[in-house]
Amino acid sequence: MALTREEIERLLGPIDNQLAAEIAATDATAADLAKALAWLQSDEALVNDGDHLPTGKVAELIGILETADDDEGYSAPIQSADDWA
């Protein structure tokens, strides 16, 4: 089931309608979004820990969030791992 606006904003904080719609349209889960955020915040550390490069929905979410960051000044919040579940 697609993420709800509330689930998305719980992880990202307040976002505009367009970004929320793009994320929801991926049919990703909250875990996918959390993993995408983890990659955006510390990709080198995840590679060093042996994680494979993101694919599928996680990679799609990373692209959406990177584009939003470039286009609109959105910046993914830094959260603890407890916030990702």
mmCIF file with all atom_site columns, N, CA, C and O in Angstrom, residues 19-45:
data_model
loop_
_atom_site.group_PDB
_atom_site.id
_atom_site.type_symbol
_atom_site.label_atom_id
_atom_site.label_alt_id
_atom_site.label_comp_id
_atom_site.label_asym_id
_atom_site.label_entity_id
_atom_site.label_seq_id
_atom_site.pdbx_PDB_ins_code
_atom_site.Cartn_x
_atom_site.Cartn_y
_atom_site.Cartn_z
_atom_site.occupancy
_atom_site.B_iso_or_equiv
_atom_site.pdbx_formal_charge
_atom_site.auth_seq_id
_atom_site.auth_comp_id
_atom_site.auth_asym_id
_atom_site.auth_atom_id
_atom_site.pdbx_PDB_model_num
ATOM 1   N N  . LEU A 1 19 ? 5.792  17.054 -3.984 1.00 0.00 ? 19 LEU A N  1
ATOM 2   C CA . LEU A 1 19 ? 6.763  16.076 -3.511 1.00 0.00 ? 19 LEU A CA 1
ATOM 3   C C  . LEU A 1 19 ? 6.064  14.904 -2.830 1.00 0.00 ? 19 LEU A C  1
ATOM 4   O O  . LEU A 1 19 ? 6.412  13.743 -3.067 1.00 0.00 ? 19 LEU A O  1
ATOM 5   N N  . ALA A 1 20 ? 5.057  15.179 -2.031 1.00 0.00 ? 20 ALA A N  1
ATOM 6   C CA . ALA A 1 20 ? 4.295  14.108 -1.378 1.00 0.00 ? 20 ALA A CA 1
ATOM 7   C C  . ALA A 1 20 ? 3.647  13.197 -2.415 1.00 0.00 ? 20 ALA A C  1
ATOM 8   O O  . ALA A 1 20 ? 3.681  11.963 -2.279 1.00 0.00 ? 20 ALA A O  1
ATOM 9   N N  . ALA A 1 21 ? 3.093  13.784 -3.464 1.00 0.00 ? 21 ALA A N  1
ATOM 10  C CA . ALA A 1 21 ? 2.440  12.991 -4.510 1.00 0.00 ? 21 ALA A CA 1
ATOM 11  C C  . ALA A 1 21 ? 3.450  12.135 -5.274 1.00 0.00 ? 21 ALA A C  1
ATOM 12  O O  . ALA A 1 21 ? 3.175  10.967 -5.579 1.00 0.00 ? 21 ALA A O  1
ATOM 13  N N  . GLU A 1 22 ? 4.622  12.689 -5.571 1.00 0.00 ? 22 GLU A N  1
ATOM 14  C CA . GLU A 1 22 ? 5.650  11.928 -6.276 1.00 0.00 ? 22 GLU A CA 1
ATOM 15  C C  . GLU A 1 22 ? 6.113  10.737 -5.445 1.00 0.00 ? 22 GLU A C  1
ATOM 16  O O  . GLU A 1 22 ? 6.298  9.634  -5.978 1.00 0.00 ? 22 GLU A O  1
ATOM 17  N N  . ILE A 1 23 ? 6.290  10.934 -4.164 1.00 0.00 ? 23 ILE A N  1
ATOM 18  C CA . ILE A 1 23 ? 6.715  9.846  -3.280 1.00 0.00 ? 23 ILE A CA 1
ATOM 19  C C  . ILE A 1 23 ? 5.626  8.793  -3.166 1.00 0.00 ? 23 ILE A C  1
ATOM 20  O O  . ILE A 1 23 ? 5.884  7.595  -3.293 1.00 0.00 ? 23 ILE A O  1
ATOM 21  N N  . ALA A 1 24 ? 4.391  9.218  -2.959 1.00 0.00 ? 24 ALA A N  1
ATOM 22  C CA . ALA A 1 24 ? 3.281  8.275  -2.832 1.00 0.00 ? 24 ALA A CA 1
ATOM 23  C C  . ALA A 1 24 ? 3.091  7.471  -4.109 1.00 0.00 ? 24 ALA A C  1
ATOM 24  O O  . ALA A 1 24 ? 2.750  6.287  -4.061 1.00 0.00 ? 24 ALA A O  1
ATOM 25  N N  . ALA A 1 25 ? 3.334  8.082  -5.258 1.00 0.00 ? 25 ALA A N  1
ATOM 26  C CA . ALA A 1 25 ? 3.133  7.408  -6.545 1.00 0.00 ? 25 ALA A CA 1
ATOM 27  C C  . ALA A 1 25 ? 4.111  6.259  -6.771 1.00 0.00 ? 25 ALA A C  1
ATOM 28  O O  . ALA A 1 25 ? 3.873  5.408  -7.630 1.00 0.00 ? 25 ALA A O  1
ATOM 29  N N  . THR A 1 26 ? 5.181  6.192  -6.002 1.00 0.00 ? 26 THR A N  1
ATOM 30  C CA . THR A 1 26 ? 6.147  5.106  -6.161 1.00 0.00 ? 26 THR A CA 1
ATOM 31  C C  . THR A 1 26 ? 5.644  3.789  -5.572 1.00 0.00 ? 26 THR A C  1
ATOM 32  O O  . THR A 1 26 ? 6.222  2.745  -5.841 1.00 0.00 ? 26 THR A O  1
ATOM 33  N N  . ASP A 1 27 ? 4.586  3.844  -4.754 1.00 0.00 ? 27 ASP A N  1
ATOM 34  C CA . ASP A 1 27 ? 4.087  2.678  -4.024 1.00 0.00 ? 27 ASP A CA 1
ATOM 35  C C  . ASP A 1 27 ? 5.138  2.096  -3.090 1.00 0.00 ? 27 ASP A C  1
ATOM 36  O O  . ASP A 1 27 ? 5.117  0.907  -2.779 1.00 0.00 ? 27 ASP A O  1
ATOM 37  N N  . ALA A 1 28 ? 6.064  2.923  -2.658 1.00 0.00 ? 28 ALA A N  1
ATOM 38  C CA . ALA A 1 28 ? 7.102  2.494  -1.720 1.00 0.00 ? 28 ALA A CA 1
ATOM 39  C C  . ALA A 1 28 ? 6.515  2.362  -0.316 1.00 0.00 ? 28 ALA A C  1
ATOM 40  O O  . ALA A 1 28 ? 5.460  2.915  -0.010 1.00 0.00 ? 28 ALA A O  1
ATOM 41  N N  . THR A 1 29 ? 7.233  1.649  0.514  1.00 0.00 ? 29 THR A N  1
ATOM 42  C CA . THR A 1 29 ? 6.839  1.507  1.917  1.00 0.00 ? 29 THR A CA 1
ATOM 43  C C  . THR A 1 29 ? 7.604  2.521  2.765  1.00 0.00 ? 29 THR A C  1
ATOM 44  O O  . THR A 1 29 ? 8.559  3.150  2.292  1.00 0.00 ? 29 THR A O  1
ATOM 45  N N  . ALA A 1 30 ? 7.202  2.635  4.024  1.00 0.00 ? 30 ALA A N  1
ATOM 46  C CA . ALA A 1 30 ? 7.929  3.502  4.953  1.00 0.00 ? 30 ALA A CA 1
ATOM 47  C C  . ALA A 1 30 ? 9.372  3.017  5.101  1.00 0.00 ? 30 ALA A C  1
ATOM 48  O O  . ALA A 1 30 ? 10.297 3.830  5.208  1.00 0.00 ? 30 ALA A O  1
ATOM 49  N N  . ALA A 1 31 ? 9.572  1.711  5.084  1.00 0.00 ? 31 ALA A N  1
ATOM 50  C CA . ALA A 1 31 ? 10.934 1.163  5.178  1.00 0.00 ? 31 ALA A CA 1
ATOM 51  C C  . ALA A 1 31 ? 11.772 1.559  3.962  1.00 0.00 ? 31 ALA A C  1
ATOM 52  O O  . ALA A 1 31 ? 12.961 1.866  4.102  1.00 0.00 ? 31 ALA A O  1
ATOM 53  N N  . ASP A 1 32 ? 11.155 1.575  2.772  1.00 0.00 ? 32 ASP A N  1
ATOM 54  C CA . ASP A 1 32 ? 11.860 2.025  1.565  1.00 0.00 ? 32 ASP A CA 1
ATOM 55  C C  . ASP A 1 32 ? 12.279 3.481  1.698  1.00 0.00 ? 32 ASP A C  1
ATOM 56  O O  . ASP A 1 32 ? 13.412 3.844  1.370  1.00 0.00 ? 32 ASP A O  1
ATOM 57  N N  . LEU A 1 33 ? 11.373 4.311  2.174  1.00 0.00 ? 33 LEU A N  1
ATOM 58  C CA . LEU A 1 33 ? 11.675 5.732  2.331  1.00 0.00 ? 33 LEU A CA 1
ATOM 59  C C  . LEU A 1 33 ? 12.757 5.934  3.381  1.00 0.00 ? 33 LEU A C  1
ATOM 60  O O  . LEU A 1 33 ? 13.671 6.743  3.195  1.00 0.00 ? 33 LEU A O  1
ATOM 61  N N  . ALA A 1 34 ? 12.693 5.192  4.465  1.00 0.00 ? 34 ALA A N  1
ATOM 62  C CA . ALA A 1 34 ? 13.717 5.295  5.511  1.00 0.00 ? 34 ALA A CA 1
ATOM 63  C C  . ALA A 1 34 ? 15.084 4.893  4.959  1.00 0.00 ? 34 ALA A C  1
ATOM 64  O O  . ALA A 1 34 ? 16.094 5.541  5.240  1.00 0.00 ? 34 ALA A O  1
ATOM 65  N N  . LYS A 1 35 ? 15.119 3.836  4.156  1.00 0.00 ? 35 LYS A N  1
ATOM 66  C CA . LYS A 1 35 ? 16.380 3.384  3.563  1.00 0.00 ? 35 LYS A CA 1
ATOM 67  C C  . LYS A 1 35 ? 16.923 4.438  2.594  1.00 0.00 ? 35 LYS A C  1
ATOM 68  O O  . LYS A 1 35 ? 18.123 4.704  2.566  1.00 0.00 ? 35 LYS A O  1
ATOM 69  N N  . ALA A 1 36 ? 16.035 5.057  1.817  1.00 0.00 ? 36 ALA A N  1
ATOM 70  C CA . ALA A 1 36 ? 16.462 6.115  0.904  1.00 0.00 ? 36 ALA A CA 1
ATOM 71  C C  . ALA A 1 36 ? 17.064 7.281  1.678  1.00 0.00 ? 36 ALA A C  1
ATOM 72  O O  . ALA A 1 36 ? 18.098 7.828  1.288  1.00 0.00 ? 36 ALA A O  1
ATOM 73  N N  . LEU A 1 37 ? 16.449 7.647  2.781  1.00 0.00 ? 37 LEU A N  1
ATOM 74  C CA . LEU A 1 37 ? 16.980 8.726  3.616  1.00 0.00 ? 37 LEU A CA 1
ATOM 75  C C  . LEU A 1 37 ? 18.341 8.350  4.184  1.00 0.00 ? 37 LEU A C  1
ATOM 76  O O  . LEU A 1 37 ? 19.259 9.179  4.242  1.00 0.00 ? 37 LEU A O  1
ATOM 77  N N  . ALA A 1 38 ? 18.471 7.107  4.613  1.00 0.00 ? 38 ALA A N  1
ATOM 78  C CA . ALA A 1 38 ? 19.754 6.652  5.147  1.00 0.00 ? 38 ALA A CA 1
ATOM 79  C C  . ALA A 1 38 ? 20.847 6.773  4.093  1.00 0.00 ? 38 ALA A C  1
ATOM 80  O O  . ALA A 1 38 ? 21.961 7.220  4.384  1.00 0.00 ? 38 ALA A O  1
ATOM 81  N N  . TRP A 1 39 ? 20.533 6.398  2.861  1.00 0.00 ? 39 TRP A N  1
ATOM 82  C CA . TRP A 1 39 ? 21.517 6.515  1.782  1.00 0.00 ? 39 TRP A CA 1
ATOM 83  C C  . TRP A 1 39 ? 21.861 7.973  1.500  1.00 0.00 ? 39 TRP A C  1
ATOM 84  O O  . TRP A 1 39 ? 23.018 8.304  1.263  1.00 0.00 ? 39 TRP A O  1
ATOM 85  N N  . LEU A 1 40 ? 20.869 8.841  1.512  1.00 0.00 ? 40 LEU A N  1
ATOM 86  C CA . LEU A 1 40 ? 21.129 10.259 1.246  1.00 0.00 ? 40 LEU A CA 1
ATOM 87  C C  . LEU A 1 40 ? 21.992 10.882 2.333  1.00 0.00 ? 40 LEU A C  1
ATOM 88  O O  . LEU A 1 40 ? 22.786 11.785 2.065  1.00 0.00 ? 40 LEU A O  1
ATOM 89  N N  . GLN A 1 41 ? 21.841 10.403 3.546  1.00 0.00 ? 41 GLN A N  1
ATOM 90  C CA . GLN A 1 41 ? 22.548 11.007 4.669  1.00 0.00 ? 41 GLN A CA 1
ATOM 91  C C  . GLN A 1 41 ? 23.928 10.409 4.909  1.00 0.00 ? 41 GLN A C  1
ATOM 92  O O  . GLN A 1 41 ? 24.780 11.077 5.486  1.00 0.00 ? 41 GLN A O  1
ATOM 93  N N  . SER A 1 42 ? 24.146 9.172  4.473  1.00 0.00 ? 42 SER A N  1
ATOM 94  C CA . SER A 1 42 ? 25.442 8.553  4.773  1.00 0.00 ? 42 SER A CA 1
ATOM 95  C C  . SER A 1 42 ? 25.751 7.406  3.827  1.00 0.00 ? 42 SER A C  1
ATOM 96  O O  . SER A 1 42 ? 26.012 6.296  4.276  1.00 0.00 ? 42 SER A O  1
ATOM 97  N N  . ASP A 1 43 ? 25.759 7.674  2.530  1.00 0.00 ? 43 ASP A N  1
ATOM 98  C CA . ASP A 1 43 ? 25.982 6.601  1.569  1.00 0.00 ? 43 ASP A CA 1
ATOM 99  C C  . ASP A 1 43 ? 27.332 5.922  1.737  1.00 0.00 ? 43 ASP A C  1
ATOM 100 O O  . ASP A 1 43 ? 27.449 4.715  1.627  1.00 0.00 ? 43 ASP A O  1
ATOM 101 N N  . GLU A 1 44 ? 28.354 6.681  2.038  1.00 0.00 ? 44 GLU A N  1
ATOM 102 C CA . GLU A 1 44 ? 29.685 6.092  2.197  1.00 0.00 ? 44 GLU A CA 1
ATOM 103 C C  . GLU A 1 44 ? 29.714 5.109  3.371  1.00 0.00 ? 44 GLU A C  1
ATOM 104 O O  . GLU A 1 44 ? 30.278 4.013  3.261  1.00 0.00 ? 44 GLU A O  1
ATOM 105 N N  . ALA A 1 45 ? 29.097 5.475  4.462  1.00 0.00 ? 45 ALA A N  1
ATOM 106 C CA . ALA A 1 45 ? 29.067 4.588  5.627  1.00 0.00 ? 45 ALA A CA 1
ATOM 107 C C  . ALA A 1 45 ? 28.323 3.296  5.308  1.00 0.00 ? 45 ALA A C  1
ATOM 108 O O  . ALA A 1 45 ? 28.731 2.214  5.742  1.00 0.00 ? 45 ALA A O  1
#
